PDB file of C-alpha atoms in Angstrom:
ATOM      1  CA  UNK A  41      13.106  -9.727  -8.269  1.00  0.00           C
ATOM      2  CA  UNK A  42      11.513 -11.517  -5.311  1.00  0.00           C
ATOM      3  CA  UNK A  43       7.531 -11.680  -5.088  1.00  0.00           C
ATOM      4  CA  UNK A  44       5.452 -12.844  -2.322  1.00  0.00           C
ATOM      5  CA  UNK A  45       3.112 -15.735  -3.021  1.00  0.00           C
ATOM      6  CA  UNK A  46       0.145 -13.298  -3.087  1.00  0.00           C
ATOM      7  CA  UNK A  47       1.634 -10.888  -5.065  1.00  0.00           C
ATOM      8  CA  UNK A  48       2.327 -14.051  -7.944  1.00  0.00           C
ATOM      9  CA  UNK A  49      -1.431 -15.444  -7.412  1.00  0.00           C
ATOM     10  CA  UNK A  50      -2.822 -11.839  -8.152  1.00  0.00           C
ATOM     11  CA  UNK A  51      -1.283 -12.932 -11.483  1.00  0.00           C
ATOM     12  CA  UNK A  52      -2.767 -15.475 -12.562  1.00  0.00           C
ATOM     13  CA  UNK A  53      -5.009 -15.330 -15.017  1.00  0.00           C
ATOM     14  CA  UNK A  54      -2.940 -12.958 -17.148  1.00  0.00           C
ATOM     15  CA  UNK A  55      -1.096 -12.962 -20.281  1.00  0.00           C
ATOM     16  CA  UNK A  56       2.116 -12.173 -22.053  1.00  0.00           C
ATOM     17  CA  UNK A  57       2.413 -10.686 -25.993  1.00  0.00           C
ATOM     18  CA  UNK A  58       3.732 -12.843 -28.220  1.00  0.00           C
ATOM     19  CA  UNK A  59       7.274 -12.764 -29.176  1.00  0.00           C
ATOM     20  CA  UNK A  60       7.961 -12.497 -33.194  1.00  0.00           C
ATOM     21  CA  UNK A  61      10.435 -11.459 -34.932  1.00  0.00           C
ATOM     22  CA  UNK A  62      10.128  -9.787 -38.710  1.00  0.00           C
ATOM     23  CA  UNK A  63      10.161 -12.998 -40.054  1.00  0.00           C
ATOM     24  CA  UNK A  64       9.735 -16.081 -37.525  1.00  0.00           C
ATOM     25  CA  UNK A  65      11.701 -18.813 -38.407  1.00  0.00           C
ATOM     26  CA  UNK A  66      11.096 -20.684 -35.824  1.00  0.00           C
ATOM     27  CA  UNK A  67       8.103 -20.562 -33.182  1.00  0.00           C
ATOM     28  CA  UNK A  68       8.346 -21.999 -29.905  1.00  0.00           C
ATOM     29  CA  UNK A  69       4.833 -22.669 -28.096  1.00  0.00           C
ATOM     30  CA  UNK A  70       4.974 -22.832 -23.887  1.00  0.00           C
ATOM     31  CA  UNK A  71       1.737 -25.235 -22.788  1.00  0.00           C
ATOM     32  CA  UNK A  72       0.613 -21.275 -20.995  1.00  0.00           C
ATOM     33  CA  UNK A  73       2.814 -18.748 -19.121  1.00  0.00           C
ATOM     34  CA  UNK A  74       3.724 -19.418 -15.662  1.00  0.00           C
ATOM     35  CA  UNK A  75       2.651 -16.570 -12.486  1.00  0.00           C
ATOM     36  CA  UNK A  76       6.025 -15.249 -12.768  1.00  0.00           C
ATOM     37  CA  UNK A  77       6.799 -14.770 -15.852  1.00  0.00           C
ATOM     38  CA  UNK A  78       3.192 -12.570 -16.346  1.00  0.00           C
ATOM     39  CA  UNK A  79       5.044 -10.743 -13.767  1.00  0.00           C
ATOM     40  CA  UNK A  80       8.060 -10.173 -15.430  1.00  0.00           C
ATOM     41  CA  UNK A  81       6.622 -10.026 -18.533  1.00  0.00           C
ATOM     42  CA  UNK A  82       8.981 -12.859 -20.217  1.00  0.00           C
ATOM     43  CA  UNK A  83       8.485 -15.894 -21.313  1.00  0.00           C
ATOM     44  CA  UNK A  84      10.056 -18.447 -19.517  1.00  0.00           C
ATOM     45  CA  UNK A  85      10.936 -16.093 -16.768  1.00  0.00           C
ATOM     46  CA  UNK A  86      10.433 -18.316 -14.349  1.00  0.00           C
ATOM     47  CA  UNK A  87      13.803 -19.417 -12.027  1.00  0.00           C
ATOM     48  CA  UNK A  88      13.611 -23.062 -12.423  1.00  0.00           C
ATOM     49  CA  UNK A  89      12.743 -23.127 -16.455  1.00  0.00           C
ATOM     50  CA  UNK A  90      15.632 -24.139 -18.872  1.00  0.00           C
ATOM     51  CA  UNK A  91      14.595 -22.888 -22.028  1.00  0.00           C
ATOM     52  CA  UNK A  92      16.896 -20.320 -22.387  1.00  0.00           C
ATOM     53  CA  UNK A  93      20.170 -22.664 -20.754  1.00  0.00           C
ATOM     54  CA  UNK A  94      18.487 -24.911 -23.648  1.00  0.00           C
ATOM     55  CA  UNK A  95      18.843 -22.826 -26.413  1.00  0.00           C
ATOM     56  CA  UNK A  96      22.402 -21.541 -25.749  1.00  0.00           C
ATOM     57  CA  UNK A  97      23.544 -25.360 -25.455  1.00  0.00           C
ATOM     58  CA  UNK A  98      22.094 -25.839 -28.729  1.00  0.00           C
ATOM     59  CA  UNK A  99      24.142 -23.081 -30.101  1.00  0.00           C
ATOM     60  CA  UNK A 100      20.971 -21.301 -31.062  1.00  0.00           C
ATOM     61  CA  UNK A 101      21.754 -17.803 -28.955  1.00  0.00           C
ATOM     62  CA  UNK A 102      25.197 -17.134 -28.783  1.00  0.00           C
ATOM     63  CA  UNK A 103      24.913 -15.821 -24.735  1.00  0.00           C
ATOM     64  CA  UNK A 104      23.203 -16.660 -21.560  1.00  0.00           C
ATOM     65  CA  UNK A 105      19.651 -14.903 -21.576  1.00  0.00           C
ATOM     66  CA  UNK A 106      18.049 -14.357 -17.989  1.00  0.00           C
ATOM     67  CA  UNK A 107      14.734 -13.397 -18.411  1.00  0.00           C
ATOM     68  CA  UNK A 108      14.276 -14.232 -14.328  1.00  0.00           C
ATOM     69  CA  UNK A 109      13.706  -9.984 -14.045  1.00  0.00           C
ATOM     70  CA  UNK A 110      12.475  -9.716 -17.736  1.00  0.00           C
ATOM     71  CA  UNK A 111      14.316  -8.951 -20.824  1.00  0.00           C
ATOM     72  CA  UNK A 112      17.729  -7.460 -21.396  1.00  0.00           C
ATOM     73  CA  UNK A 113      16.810  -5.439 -24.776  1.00  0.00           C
ATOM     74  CA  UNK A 114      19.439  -6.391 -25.998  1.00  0.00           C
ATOM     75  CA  UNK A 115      18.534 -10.351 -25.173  1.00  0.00           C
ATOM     76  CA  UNK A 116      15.233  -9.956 -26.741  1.00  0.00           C
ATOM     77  CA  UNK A 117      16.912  -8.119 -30.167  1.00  0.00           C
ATOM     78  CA  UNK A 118      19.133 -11.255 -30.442  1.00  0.00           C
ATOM     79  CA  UNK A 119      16.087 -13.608 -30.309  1.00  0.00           C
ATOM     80  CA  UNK A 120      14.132 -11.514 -32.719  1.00  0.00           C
ATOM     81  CA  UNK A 121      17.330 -11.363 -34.811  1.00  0.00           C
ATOM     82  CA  UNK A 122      18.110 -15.069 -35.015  1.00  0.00           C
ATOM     83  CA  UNK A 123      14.242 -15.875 -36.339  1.00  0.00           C
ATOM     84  CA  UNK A 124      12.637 -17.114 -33.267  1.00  0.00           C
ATOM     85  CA  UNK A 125       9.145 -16.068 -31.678  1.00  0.00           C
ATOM     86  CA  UNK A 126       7.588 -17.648 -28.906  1.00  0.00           C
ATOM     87  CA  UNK A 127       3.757 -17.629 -27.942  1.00  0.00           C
ATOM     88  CA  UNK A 128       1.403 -19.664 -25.605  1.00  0.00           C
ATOM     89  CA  UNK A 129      -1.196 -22.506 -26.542  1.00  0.00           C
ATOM     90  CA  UNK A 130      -3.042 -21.273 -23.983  1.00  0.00           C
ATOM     91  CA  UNK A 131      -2.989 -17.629 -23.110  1.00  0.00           C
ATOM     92  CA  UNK A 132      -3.940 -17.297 -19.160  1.00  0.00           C
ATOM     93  CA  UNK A 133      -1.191 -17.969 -16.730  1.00  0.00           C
ATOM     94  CA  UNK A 134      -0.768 -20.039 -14.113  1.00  0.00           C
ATOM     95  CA  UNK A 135       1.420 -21.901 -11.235  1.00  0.00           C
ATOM     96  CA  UNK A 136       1.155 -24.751 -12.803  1.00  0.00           C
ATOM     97  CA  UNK A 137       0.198 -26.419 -16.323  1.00  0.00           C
ATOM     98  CA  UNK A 138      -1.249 -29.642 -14.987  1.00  0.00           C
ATOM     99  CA  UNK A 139      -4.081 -26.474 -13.378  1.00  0.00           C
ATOM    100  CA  UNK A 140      -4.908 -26.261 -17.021  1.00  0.00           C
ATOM    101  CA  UNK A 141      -8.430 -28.510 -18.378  1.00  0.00           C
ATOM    102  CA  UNK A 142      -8.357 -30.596 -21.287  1.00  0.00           C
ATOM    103  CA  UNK A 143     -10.964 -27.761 -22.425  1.00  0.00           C
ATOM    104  CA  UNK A 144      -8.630 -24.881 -22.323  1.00  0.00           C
ATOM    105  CA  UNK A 145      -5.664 -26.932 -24.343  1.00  0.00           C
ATOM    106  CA  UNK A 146      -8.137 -27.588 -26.933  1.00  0.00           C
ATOM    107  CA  UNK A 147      -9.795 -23.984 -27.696  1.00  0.00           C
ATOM    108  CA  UNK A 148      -6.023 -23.069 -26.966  1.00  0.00           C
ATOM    109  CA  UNK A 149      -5.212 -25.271 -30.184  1.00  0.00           C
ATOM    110  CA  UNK A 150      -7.669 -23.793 -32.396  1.00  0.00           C
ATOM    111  CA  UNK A 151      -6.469 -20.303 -31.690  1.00  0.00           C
ATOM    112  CA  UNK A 152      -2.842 -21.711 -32.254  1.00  0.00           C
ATOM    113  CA  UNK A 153      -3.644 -22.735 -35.842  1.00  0.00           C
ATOM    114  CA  UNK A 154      -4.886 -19.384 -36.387  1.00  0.00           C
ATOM    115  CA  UNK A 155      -1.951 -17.254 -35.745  1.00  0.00           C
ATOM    116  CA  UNK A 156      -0.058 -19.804 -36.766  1.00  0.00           C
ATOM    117  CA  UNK A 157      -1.144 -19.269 -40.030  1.00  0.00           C
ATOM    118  CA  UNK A 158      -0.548 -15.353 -39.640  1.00  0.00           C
ATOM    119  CA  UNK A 159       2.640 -15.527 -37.982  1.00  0.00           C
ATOM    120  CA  UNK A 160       3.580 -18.418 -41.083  1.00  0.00           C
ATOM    121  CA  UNK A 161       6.788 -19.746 -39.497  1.00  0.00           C
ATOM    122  CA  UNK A 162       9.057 -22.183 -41.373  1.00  0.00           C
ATOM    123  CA  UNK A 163       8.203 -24.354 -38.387  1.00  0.00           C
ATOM    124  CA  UNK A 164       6.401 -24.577 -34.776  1.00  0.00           C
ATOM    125  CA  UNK A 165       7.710 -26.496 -32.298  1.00  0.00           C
ATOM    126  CA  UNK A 166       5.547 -27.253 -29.402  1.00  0.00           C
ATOM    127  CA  UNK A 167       6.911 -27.662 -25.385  1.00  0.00           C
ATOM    128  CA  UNK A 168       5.139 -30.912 -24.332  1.00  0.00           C
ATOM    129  CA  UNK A 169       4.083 -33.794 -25.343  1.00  0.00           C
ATOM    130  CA  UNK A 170       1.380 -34.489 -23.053  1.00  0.00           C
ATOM    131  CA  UNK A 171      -0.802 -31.056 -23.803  1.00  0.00           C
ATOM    132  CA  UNK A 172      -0.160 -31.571 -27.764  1.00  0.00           C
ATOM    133  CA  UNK A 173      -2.240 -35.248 -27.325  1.00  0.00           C
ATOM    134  CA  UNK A 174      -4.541 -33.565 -25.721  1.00  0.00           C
ATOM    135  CA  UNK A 175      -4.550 -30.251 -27.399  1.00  0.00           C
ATOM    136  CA  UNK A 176      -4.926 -31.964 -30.912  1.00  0.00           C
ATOM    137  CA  UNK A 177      -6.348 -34.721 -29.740  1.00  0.00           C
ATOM    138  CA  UNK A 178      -3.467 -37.163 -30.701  1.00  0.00           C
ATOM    139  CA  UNK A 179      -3.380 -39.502 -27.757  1.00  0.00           C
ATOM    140  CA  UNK A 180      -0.482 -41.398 -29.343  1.00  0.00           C
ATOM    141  CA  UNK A 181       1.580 -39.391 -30.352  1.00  0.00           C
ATOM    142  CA  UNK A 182       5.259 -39.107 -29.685  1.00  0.00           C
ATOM    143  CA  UNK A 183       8.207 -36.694 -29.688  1.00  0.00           C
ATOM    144  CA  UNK A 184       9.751 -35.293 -32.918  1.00  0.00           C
ATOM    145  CA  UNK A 185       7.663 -34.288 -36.220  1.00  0.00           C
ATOM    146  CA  UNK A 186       4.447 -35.013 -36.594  1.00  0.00           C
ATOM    147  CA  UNK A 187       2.588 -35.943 -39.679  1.00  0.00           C
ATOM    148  CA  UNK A 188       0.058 -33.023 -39.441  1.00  0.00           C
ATOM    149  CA  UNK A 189       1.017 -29.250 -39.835  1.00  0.00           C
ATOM    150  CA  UNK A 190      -0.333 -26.726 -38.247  1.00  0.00           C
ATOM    151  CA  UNK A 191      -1.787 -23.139 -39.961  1.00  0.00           C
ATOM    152  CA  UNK A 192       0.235 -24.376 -43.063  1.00  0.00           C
ATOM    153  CA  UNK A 193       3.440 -25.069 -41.135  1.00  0.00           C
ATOM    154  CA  UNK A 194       5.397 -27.821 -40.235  1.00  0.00           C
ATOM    155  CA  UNK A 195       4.956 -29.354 -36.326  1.00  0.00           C
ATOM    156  CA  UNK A 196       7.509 -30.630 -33.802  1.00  0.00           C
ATOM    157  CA  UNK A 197       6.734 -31.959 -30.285  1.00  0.00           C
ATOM    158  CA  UNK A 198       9.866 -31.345 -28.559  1.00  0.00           C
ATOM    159  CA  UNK A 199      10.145 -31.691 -24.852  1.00  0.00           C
ATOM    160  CA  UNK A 200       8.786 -29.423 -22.255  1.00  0.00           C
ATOM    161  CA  UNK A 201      11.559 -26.805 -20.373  1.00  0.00           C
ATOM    162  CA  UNK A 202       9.765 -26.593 -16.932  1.00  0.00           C
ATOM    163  CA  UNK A 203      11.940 -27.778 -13.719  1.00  0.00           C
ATOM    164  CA  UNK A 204       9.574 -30.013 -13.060  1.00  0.00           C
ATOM    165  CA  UNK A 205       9.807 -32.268 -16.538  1.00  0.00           C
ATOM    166  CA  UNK A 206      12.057 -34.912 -14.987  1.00  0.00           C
ATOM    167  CA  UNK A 207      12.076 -36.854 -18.070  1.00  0.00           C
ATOM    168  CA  UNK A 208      14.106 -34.773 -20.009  1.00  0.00           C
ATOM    169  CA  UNK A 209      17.870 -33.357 -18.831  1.00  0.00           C
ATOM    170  CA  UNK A 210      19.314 -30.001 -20.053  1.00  0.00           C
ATOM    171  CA  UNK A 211      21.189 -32.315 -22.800  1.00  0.00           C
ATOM    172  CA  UNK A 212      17.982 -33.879 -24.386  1.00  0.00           C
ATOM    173  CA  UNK A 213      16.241 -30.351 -24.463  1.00  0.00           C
ATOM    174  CA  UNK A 214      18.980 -28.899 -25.903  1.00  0.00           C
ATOM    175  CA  UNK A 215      19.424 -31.789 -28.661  1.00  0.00           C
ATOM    176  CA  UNK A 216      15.732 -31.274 -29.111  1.00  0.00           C
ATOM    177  CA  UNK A 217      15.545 -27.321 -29.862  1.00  0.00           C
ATOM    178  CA  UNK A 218      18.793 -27.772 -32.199  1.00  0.00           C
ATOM    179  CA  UNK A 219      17.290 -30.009 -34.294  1.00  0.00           C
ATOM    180  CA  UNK A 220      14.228 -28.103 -34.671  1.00  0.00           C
ATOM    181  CA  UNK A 221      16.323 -24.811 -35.347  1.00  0.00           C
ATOM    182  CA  UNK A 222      18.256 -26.749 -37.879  1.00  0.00           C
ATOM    183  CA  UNK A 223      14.898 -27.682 -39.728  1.00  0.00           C
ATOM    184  CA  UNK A 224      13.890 -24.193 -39.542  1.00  0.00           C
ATOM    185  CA  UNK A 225      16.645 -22.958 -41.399  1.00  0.00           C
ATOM    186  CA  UNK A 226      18.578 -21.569 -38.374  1.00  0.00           C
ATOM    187  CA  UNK A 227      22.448 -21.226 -38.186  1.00  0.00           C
ATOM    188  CA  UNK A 228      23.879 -22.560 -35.357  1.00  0.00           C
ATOM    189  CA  UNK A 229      26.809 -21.040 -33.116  1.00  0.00           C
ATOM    190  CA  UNK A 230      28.927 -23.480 -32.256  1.00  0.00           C
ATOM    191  CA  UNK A 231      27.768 -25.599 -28.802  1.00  0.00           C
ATOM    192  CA  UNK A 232      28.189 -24.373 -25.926  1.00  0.00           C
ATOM    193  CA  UNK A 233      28.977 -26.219 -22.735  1.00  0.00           C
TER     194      UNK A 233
END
């Protein structure tokens, strides 16, 4: 699917449901959804993002999942199946998350804790370590688990899938989201290259 700049801007602003599965293992949360993948109505259906290469390295899916045109049903039963949801700290899309204000992360990370605790995953994992310190306002904090949970469940900071996080190659996501899956309970396939 190819959009015109104009026709992605007219999304901005808008919002995707979240994925859950019956029980949600394990709950990935994007910083906010990107124009395109509003448009799609994926997450993470933007070309560039590697969240999906990501979790099939990790031997969390067992195929390649293109959600560049939105979701194969059968793609999004196999997420659902293996435990995994995904949502949004904050809700409204846009090009970019560095558009977002230090405002929006935080009233994005109260309404987090809330459906956290609904949603009551064996753990969250969170895409980015800058908007966690400022969403929770934990300026020093690093990767991995953090000491806090959130709405009763355990917290990971595990880097951030975009194309433009240059600090982190498809090898260090993937390590990242296994070990998260493993501490959610999650059987692994075996890795995938």
């Amino acid at each position: 699917m190819r959009f015109t700049r104009s026709a992605l801007d007219s999304f901005r602003g808008g919002s995707l449901p979240d994925l859950l599965a019956d029980h949600t293992r394990l709950l990935f949360v994007g910083i906010n959804p990107g124009l395109r993948a509003v448009a799609v109505q994926a997450h993470f259906g933007g070309g560039s993002n590697r969240f999906y290469p990501a979790l099939y390295l990790a031997g969390i899916v067992d195929r390649r999942i293109d959600a560049s045109a939105g979701f194969l049903p059968e793609d999004l039963a196999h997420l659902r199946e293996r435990g995994l949801g995904i949502t949004s700290l904050v809700a409204g899309a846009s090009a970019r998350a560095d558009e977002l204000t230090a405002e929006q992360l935080v009233t994005g990370a109260e309404a987090l804790s809330e459906r956290v605790e609904r949603i009551a995953p064996a753990v969250v994992a969170v895409l980015g370590i800058t908007a966690y310190r400022t969403a929770f306002a934990r300026p020093q904090a690093r990767t991995g688990r953090q000491p806090d949970p959130l709405g009763g469940s355990p917290v990971w900071v595990v880097p951030n899938p975009s194309g433009l996080n240059k600090h982190a190659s498809l090898a260090d996501l993937a390590n990242a989201y296994r070990e998260v899956a493993i501490a959610a309970g999650i059987e692994l396939f075996a890795a995938s290259a």
